[in-house]
PDB file of C-alpha atoms in Angstrom:
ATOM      1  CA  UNK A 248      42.273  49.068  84.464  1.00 40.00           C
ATOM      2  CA  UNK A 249      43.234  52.775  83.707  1.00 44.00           C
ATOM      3  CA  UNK A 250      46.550  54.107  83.648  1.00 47.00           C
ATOM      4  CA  UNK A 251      47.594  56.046  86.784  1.00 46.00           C
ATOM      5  CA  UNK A 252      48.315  59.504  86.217  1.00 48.00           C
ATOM      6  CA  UNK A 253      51.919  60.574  86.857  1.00 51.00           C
ATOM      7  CA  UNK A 254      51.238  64.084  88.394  1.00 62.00           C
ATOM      8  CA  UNK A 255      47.673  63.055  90.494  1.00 81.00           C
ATOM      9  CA  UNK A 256      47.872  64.025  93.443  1.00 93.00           C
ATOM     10  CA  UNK A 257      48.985  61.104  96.033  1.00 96.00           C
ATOM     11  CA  UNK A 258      45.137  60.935  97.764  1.00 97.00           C
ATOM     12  CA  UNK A 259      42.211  62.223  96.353  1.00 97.00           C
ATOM     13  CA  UNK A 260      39.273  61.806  98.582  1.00 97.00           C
ATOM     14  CA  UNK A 261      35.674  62.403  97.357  1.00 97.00           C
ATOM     15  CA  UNK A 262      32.655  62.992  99.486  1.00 97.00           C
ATOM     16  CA  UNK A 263      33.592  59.660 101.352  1.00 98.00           C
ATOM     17  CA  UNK A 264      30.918  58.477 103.660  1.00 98.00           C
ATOM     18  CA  UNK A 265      31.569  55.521 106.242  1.00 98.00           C
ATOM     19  CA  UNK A 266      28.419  54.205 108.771  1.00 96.00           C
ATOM     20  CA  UNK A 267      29.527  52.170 111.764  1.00 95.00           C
ATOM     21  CA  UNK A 268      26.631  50.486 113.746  1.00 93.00           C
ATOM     22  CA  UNK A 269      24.190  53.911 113.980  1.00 93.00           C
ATOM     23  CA  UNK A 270      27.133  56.074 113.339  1.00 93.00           C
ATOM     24  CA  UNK A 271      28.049  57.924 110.654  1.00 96.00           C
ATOM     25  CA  UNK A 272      31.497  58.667 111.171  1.00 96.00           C
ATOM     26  CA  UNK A 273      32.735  60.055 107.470  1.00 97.00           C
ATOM     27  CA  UNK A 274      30.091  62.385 106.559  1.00 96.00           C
ATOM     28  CA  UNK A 275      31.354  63.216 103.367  1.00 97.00           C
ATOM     29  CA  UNK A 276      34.911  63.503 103.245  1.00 97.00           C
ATOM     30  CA  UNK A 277      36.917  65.512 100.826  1.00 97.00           C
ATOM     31  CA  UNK A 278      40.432  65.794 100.332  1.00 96.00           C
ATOM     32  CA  UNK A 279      43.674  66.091  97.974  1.00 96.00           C
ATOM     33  CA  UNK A 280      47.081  65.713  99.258  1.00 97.00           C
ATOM     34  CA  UNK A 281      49.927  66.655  96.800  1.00 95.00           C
ATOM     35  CA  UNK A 282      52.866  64.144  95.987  1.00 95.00           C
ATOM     36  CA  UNK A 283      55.913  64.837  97.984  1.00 95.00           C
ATOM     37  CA  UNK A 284      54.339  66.713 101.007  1.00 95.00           C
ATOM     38  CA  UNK A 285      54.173  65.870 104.837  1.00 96.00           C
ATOM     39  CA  UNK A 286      50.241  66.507 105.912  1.00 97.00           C
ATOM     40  CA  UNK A 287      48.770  65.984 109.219  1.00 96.00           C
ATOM     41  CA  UNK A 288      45.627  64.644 109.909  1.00 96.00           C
ATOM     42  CA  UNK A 289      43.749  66.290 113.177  1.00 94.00           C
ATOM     43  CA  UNK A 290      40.634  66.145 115.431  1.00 92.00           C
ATOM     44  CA  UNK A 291      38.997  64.582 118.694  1.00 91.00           C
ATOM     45  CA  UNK A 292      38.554  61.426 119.327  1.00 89.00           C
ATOM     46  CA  UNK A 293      36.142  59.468 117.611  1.00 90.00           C
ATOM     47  CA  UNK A 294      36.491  62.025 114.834  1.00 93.00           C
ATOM     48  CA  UNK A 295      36.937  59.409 112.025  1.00 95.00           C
ATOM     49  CA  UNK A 296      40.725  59.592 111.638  1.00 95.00           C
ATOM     50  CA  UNK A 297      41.665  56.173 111.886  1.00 93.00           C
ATOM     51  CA  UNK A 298      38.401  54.970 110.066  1.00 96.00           C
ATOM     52  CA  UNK A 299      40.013  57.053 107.049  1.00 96.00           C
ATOM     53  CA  UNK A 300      43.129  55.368 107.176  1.00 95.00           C
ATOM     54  CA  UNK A 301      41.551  52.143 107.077  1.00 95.00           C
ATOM     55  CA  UNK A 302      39.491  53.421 104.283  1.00 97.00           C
ATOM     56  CA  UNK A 303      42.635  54.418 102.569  1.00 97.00           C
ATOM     57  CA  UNK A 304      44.456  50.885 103.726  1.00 95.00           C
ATOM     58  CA  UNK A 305      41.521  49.096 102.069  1.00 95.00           C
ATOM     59  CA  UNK A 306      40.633  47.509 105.491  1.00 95.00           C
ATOM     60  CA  UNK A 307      37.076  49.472 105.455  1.00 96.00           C
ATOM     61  CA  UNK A 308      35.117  49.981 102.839  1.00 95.00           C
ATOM     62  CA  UNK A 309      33.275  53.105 102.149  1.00 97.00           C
ATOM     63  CA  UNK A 310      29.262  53.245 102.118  1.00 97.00           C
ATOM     64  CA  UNK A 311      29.456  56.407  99.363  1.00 97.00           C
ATOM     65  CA  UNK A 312      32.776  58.225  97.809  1.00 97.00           C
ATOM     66  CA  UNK A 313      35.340  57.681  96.514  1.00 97.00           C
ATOM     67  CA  UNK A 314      39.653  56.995  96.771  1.00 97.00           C
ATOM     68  CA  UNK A 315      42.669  56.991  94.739  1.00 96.00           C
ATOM     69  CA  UNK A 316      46.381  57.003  96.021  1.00 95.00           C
ATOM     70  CA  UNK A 317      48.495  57.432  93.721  1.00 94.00           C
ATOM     71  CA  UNK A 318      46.419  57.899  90.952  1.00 92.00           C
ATOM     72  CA  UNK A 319      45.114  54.585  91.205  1.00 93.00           C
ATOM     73  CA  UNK A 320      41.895  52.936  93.042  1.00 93.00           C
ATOM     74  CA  UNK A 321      42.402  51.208  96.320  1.00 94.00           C
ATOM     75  CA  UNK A 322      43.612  48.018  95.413  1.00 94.00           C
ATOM     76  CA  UNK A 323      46.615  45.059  96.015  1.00 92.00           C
ATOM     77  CA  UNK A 324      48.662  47.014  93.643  1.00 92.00           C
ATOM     78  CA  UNK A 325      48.142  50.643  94.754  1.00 93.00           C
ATOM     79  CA  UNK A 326      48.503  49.350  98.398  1.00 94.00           C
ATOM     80  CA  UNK A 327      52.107  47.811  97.882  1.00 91.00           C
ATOM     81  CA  UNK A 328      53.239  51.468  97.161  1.00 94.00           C
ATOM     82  CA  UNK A 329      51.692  52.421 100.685  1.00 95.00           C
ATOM     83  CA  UNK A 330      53.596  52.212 104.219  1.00 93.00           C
ATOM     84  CA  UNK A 331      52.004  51.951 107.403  1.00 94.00           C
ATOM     85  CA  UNK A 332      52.412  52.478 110.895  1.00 91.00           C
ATOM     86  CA  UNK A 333      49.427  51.594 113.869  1.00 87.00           C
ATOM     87  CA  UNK A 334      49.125  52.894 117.497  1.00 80.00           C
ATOM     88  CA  UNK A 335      50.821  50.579 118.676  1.00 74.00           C
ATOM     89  CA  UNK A 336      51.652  46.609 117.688  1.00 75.00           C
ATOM     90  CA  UNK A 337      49.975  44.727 120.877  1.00 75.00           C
ATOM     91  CA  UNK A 338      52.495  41.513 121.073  1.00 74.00           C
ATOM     92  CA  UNK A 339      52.497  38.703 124.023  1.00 73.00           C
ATOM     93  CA  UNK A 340      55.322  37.588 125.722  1.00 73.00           C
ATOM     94  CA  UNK A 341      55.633  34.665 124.363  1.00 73.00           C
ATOM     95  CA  UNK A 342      55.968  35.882 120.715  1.00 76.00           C
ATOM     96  CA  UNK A 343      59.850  35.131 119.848  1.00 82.00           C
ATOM     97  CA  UNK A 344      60.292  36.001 116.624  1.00 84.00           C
ATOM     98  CA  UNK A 345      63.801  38.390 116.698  1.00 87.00           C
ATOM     99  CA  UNK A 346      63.894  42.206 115.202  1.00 88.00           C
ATOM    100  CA  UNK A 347      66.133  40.883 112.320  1.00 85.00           C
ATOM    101  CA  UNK A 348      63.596  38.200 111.610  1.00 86.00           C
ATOM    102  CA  UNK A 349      60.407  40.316 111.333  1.00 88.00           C
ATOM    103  CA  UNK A 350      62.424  42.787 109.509  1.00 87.00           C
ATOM    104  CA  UNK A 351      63.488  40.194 106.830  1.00 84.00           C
ATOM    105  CA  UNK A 352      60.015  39.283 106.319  1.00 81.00           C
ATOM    106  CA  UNK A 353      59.418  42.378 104.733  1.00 77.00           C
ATOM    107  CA  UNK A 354      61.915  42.098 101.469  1.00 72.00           C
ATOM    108  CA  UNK A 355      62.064  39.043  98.861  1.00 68.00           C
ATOM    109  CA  UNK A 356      65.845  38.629  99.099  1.00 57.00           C
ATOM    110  CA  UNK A 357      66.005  38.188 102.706  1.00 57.00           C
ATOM    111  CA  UNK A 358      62.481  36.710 103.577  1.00 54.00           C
ATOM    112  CA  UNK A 359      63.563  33.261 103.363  1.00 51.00           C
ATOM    113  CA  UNK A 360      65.383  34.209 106.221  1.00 48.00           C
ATOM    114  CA  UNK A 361      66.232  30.833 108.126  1.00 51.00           C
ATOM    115  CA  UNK A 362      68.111  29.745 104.969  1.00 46.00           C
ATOM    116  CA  UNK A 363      70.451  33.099 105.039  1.00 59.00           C
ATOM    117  CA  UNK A 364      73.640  33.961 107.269  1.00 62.00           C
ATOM    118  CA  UNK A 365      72.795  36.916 109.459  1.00 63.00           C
ATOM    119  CA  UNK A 366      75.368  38.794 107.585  1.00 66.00           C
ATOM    120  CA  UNK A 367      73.773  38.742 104.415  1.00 65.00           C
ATOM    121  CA  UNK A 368      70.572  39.641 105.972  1.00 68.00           C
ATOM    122  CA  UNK A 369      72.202  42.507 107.982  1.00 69.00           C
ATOM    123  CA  UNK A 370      73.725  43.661 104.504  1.00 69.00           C
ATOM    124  CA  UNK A 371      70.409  43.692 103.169  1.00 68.00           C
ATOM    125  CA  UNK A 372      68.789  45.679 105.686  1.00 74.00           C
ATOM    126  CA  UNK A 373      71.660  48.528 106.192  1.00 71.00           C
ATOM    127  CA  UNK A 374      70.929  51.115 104.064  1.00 71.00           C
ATOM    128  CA  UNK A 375      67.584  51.757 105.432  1.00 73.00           C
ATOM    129  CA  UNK A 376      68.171  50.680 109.298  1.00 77.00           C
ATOM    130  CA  UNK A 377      70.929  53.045 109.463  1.00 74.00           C
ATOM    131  CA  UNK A 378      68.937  55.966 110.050  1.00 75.00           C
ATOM    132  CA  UNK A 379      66.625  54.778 112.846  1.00 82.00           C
ATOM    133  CA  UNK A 380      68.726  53.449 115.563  1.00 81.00           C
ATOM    134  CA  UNK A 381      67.663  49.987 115.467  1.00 84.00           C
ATOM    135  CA  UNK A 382      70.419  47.680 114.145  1.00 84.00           C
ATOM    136  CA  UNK A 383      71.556  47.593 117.945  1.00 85.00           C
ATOM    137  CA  UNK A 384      68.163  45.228 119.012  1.00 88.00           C
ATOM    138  CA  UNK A 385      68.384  43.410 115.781  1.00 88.00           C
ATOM    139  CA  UNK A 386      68.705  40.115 117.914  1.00 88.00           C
ATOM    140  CA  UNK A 387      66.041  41.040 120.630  1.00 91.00           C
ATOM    141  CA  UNK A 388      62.429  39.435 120.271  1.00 91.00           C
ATOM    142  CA  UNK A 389      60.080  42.045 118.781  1.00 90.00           C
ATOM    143  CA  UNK A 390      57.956  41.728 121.878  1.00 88.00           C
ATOM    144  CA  UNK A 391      60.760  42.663 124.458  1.00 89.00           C
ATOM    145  CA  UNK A 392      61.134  46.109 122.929  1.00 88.00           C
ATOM    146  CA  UNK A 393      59.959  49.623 124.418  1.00 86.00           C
ATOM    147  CA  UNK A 394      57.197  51.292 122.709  1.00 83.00           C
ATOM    148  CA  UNK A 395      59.766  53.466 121.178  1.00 84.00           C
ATOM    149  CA  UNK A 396      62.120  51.032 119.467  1.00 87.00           C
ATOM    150  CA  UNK A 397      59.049  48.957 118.396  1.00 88.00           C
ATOM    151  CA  UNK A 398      58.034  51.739 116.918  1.00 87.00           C
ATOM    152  CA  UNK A 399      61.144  52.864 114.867  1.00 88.00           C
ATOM    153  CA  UNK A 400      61.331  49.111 113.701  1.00 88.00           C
ATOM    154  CA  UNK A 401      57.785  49.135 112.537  1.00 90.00           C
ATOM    155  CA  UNK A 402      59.080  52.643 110.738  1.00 90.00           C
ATOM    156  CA  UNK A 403      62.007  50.292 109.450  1.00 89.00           C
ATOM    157  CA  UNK A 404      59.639  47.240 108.382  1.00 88.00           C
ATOM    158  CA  UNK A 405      57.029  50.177 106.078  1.00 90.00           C
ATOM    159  CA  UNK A 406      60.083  51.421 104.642  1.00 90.00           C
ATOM    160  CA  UNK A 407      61.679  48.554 103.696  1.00 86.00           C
ATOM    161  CA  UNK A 408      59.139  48.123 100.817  1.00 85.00           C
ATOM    162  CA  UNK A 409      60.477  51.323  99.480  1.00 89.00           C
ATOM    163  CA  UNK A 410      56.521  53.001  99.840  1.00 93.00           C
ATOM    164  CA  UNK A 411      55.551  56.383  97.736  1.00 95.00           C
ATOM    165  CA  UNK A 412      53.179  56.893 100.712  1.00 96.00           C
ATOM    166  CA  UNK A 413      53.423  56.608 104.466  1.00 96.00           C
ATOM    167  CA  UNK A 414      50.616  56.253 106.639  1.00 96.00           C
ATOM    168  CA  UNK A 415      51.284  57.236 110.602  1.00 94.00           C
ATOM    169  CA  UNK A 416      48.777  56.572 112.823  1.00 92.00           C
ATOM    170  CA  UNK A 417      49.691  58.347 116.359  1.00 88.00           C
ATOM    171  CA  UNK A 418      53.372  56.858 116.234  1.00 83.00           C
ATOM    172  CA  UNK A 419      54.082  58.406 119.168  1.00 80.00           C
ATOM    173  CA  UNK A 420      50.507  57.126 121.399  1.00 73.00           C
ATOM    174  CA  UNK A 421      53.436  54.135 123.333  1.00 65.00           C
ATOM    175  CA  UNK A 422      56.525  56.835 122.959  1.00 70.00           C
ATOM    176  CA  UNK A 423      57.471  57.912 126.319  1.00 66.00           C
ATOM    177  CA  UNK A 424      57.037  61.790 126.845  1.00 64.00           C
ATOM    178  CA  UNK A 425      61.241  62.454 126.076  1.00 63.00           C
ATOM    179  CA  UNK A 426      61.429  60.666 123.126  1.00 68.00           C
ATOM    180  CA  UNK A 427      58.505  62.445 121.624  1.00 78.00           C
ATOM    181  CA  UNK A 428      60.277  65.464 119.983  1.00 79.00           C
ATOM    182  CA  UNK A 429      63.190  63.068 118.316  1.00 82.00           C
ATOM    183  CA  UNK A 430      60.458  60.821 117.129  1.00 84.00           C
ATOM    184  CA  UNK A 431      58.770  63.563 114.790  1.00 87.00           C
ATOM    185  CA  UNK A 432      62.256  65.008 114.371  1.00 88.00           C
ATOM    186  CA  UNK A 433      62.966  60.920 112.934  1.00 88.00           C
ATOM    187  CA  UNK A 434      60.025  61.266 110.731  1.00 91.00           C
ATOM    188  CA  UNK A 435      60.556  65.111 109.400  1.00 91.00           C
ATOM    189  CA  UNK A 436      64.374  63.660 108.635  1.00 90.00           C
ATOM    190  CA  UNK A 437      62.860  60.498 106.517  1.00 90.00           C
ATOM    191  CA  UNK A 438      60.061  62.658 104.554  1.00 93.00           C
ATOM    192  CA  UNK A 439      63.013  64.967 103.530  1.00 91.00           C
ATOM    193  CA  UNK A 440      65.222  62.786 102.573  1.00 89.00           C
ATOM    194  CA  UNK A 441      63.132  60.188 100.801  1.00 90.00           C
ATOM    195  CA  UNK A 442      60.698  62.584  98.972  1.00 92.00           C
ATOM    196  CA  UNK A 443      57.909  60.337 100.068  1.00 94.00           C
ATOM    197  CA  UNK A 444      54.267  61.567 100.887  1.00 97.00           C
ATOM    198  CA  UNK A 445      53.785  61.477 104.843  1.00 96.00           C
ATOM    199  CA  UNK A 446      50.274  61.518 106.318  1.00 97.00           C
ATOM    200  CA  UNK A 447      50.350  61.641 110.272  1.00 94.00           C
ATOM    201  CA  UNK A 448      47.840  61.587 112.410  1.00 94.00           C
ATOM    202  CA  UNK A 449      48.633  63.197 115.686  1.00 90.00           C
ATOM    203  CA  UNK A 450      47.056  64.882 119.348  1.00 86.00           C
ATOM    204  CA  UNK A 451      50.676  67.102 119.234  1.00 87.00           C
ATOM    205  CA  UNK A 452      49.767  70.219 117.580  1.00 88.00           C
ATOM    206  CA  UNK A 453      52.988  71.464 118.805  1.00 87.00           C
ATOM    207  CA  UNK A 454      54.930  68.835 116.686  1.00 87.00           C
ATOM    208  CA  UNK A 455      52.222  69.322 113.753  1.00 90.00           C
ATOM    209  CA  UNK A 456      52.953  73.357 113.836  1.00 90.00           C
ATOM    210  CA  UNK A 457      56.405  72.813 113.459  1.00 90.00           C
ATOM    211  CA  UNK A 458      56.569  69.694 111.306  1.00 91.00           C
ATOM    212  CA  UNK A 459      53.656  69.459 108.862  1.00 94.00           C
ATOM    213  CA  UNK A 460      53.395  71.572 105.415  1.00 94.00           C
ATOM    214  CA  UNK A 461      49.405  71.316 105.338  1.00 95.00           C
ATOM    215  CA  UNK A 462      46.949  70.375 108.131  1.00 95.00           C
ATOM    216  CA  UNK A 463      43.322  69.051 107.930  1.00 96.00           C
ATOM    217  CA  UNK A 464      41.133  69.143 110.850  1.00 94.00           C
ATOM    218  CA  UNK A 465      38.534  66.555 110.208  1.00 95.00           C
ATOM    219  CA  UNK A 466      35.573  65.380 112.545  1.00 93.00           C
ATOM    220  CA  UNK A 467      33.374  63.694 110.317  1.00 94.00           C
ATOM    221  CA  UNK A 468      33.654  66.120 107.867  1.00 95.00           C
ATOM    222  CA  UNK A 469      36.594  67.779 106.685  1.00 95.00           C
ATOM    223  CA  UNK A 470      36.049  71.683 109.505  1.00 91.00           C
ATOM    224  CA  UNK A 471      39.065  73.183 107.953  1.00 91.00           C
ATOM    225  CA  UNK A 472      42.043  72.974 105.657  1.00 94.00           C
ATOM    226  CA  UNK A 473      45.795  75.338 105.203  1.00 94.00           C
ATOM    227  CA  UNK A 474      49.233  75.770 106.644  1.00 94.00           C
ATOM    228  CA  UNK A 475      49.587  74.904 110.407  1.00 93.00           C
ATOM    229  CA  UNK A 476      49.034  78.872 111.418  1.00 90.00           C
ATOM    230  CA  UNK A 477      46.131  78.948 109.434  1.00 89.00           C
ATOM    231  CA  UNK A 478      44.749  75.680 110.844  1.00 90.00           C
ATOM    232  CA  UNK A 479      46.176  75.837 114.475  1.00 86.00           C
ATOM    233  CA  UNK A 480      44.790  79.093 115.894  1.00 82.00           C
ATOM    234  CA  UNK A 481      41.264  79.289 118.337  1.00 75.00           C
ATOM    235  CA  UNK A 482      38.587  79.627 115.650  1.00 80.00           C
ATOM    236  CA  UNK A 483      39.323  76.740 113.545  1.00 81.00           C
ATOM    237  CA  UNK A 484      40.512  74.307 115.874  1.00 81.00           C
ATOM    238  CA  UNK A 485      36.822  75.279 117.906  1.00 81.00           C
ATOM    239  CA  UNK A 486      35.292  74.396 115.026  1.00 78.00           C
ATOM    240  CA  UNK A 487      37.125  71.226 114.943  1.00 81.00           C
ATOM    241  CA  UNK A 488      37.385  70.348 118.642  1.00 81.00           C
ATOM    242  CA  UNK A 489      33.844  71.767 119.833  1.00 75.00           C
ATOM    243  CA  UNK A 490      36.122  73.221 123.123  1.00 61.00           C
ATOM    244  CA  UNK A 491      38.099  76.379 123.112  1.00 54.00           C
ATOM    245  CA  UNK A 492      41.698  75.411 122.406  1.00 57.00           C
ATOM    246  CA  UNK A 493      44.802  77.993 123.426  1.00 55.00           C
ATOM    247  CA  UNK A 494      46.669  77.946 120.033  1.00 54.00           C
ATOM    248  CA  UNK A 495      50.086  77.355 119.848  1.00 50.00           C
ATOM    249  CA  UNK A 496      52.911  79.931 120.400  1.00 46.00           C
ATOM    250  CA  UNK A 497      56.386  80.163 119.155  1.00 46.00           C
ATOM    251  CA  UNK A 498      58.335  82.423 121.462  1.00 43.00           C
ATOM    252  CA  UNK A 499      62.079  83.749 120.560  1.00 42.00           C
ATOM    253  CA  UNK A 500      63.765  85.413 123.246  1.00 41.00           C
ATOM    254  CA  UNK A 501      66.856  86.590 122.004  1.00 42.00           C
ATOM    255  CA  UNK A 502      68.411  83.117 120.854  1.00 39.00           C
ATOM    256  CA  UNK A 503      66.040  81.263 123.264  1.00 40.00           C
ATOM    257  CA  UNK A 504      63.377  79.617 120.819  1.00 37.00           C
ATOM    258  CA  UNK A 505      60.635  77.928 123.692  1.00 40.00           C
ATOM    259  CA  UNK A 506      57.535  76.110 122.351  1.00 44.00           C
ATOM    260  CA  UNK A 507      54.101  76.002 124.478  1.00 45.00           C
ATOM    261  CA  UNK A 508      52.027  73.459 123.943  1.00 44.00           C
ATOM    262  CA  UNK A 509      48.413  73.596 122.473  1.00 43.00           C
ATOM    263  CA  UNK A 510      45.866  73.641 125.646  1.00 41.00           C
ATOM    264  CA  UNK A 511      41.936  72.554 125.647  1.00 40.00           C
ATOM    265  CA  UNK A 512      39.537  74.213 128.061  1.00 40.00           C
ATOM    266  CA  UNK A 513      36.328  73.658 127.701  1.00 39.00           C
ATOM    267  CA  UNK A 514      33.589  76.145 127.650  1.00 39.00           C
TER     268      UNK A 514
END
């Protein structure tokens, strides 16, 4: 097996195709996404985005194309370097295990947990817990939790395998409308400070305009590529969407700073 190269870029995408039943929902798919750099991932629904996170997560296989993350082909090897967070986790009632529990799972020194005082394990897990406000529902059962907290521990459980690459997947699709803005605010915070490669996928254009340092609008094929106010304006999000879409606005009034959201009309 080759070498990875130590400045590739963290994906490389080429002319990836993906058929589902009598769908073709990658049509050729090309893309590069530099080391280091927080990217969104836009577009309608049934647009392909998830089916190219999958491709990337080696969970579907491409019918034509080609991936590397990280310089490397898809494989077990390249995919321990990769973090990811779904939707949403669905979880029934009766599951029991505890936050700490699935948490300790995810490292080698604490996933033996039932052998281990909680205090080691809690040790263990500080240094990257402290930052997302979980470490108070460490001894609630993952499947009591609110679709926010489950989603900051699912944050907590990618990065705990210290990841080069982080894969979101609408993390805010069971966030409750408030908790929306901190959430991205969360994720801008741990991109920064980590240095890691962030790709989200996300309906908030309003949270991609301010957040994201590149944007791709894909449906089936990749419609249009650049910095949010390139990407986010009528033209190329029509050409994305298919619908006239009421780009977003940053307003300052004085020291007033207020934010409209994107809106879709159809025409």
């Amino acid at each position: 097996m080759a070498e990875p190269i130590p400045d590739s870029p963290a994906v490389e995408i080429r002319n990836a195709r993906v058929r589902l039943g009598e769908t073709e929902v990658l049509r050729g798919v090309s893309l590069r996404i530099p080391r280091g750099k927080m990217v969104a991932l836009i577009g309608p629904n049934g647009s392909g985005k998830t089916t190219l996170l999958r491709c990337l997560l080696g969970l579907q296989r491409l019918d034509a194309g080609e991936i590397r993350l990280l310089g490397e082909e898809v494989n077990p090897k390249s995919l321990k370097r990769v973090g990811y967070v779904p939707q949403r986790l669905q979880l029934e009632p009766a599951f029991t295990l505890s936050v700490r529990e699935f948490l300790a799972l995810r490292r080698p020194d604490t996933r033996h947990w039932f052998w281990q005082r909680r205090k080691t394990i809690d040790a263990c897990l500080h240094g990257t817990l402290s930052d997302l406000d979980v470490e108070s529902v460490l001894d609630r059962p993952l499947a009591s939790l609110s679709g926010g907290q489950l989603q900051r521990v699912l944050i907590a459980h990618s990065l705990l395998g210290q990841p080069d690459l982080l894969l979101l997947d609408e993390p805010t699709a069971g966030v409750d409308t408030p908790g929306e803005h901190s959430f991205y605010e969360l994720i801008s915070s741990i991109h920064q400070r980590l240095g890691i490669t962030v790709v989200l996928v996300s309906h908030d254009l309003a949270m991609v305009f301010r957040h994201a340092s590149w944007v791709f609008a894909l449906n089936g094929v990749i419609c249009c590529q650049g910095h949010p106010e390139e990407v986010l304006n009528a033209d190329s999000l029509k050409a994305a969407y298919g619908i006239h879409v009421t780009p977003y606005h940053h307003h300052h009034s004085g020291t007033d700073v207020r934010e409209e959201p994107i809106r879709f009309h159809k025409r």
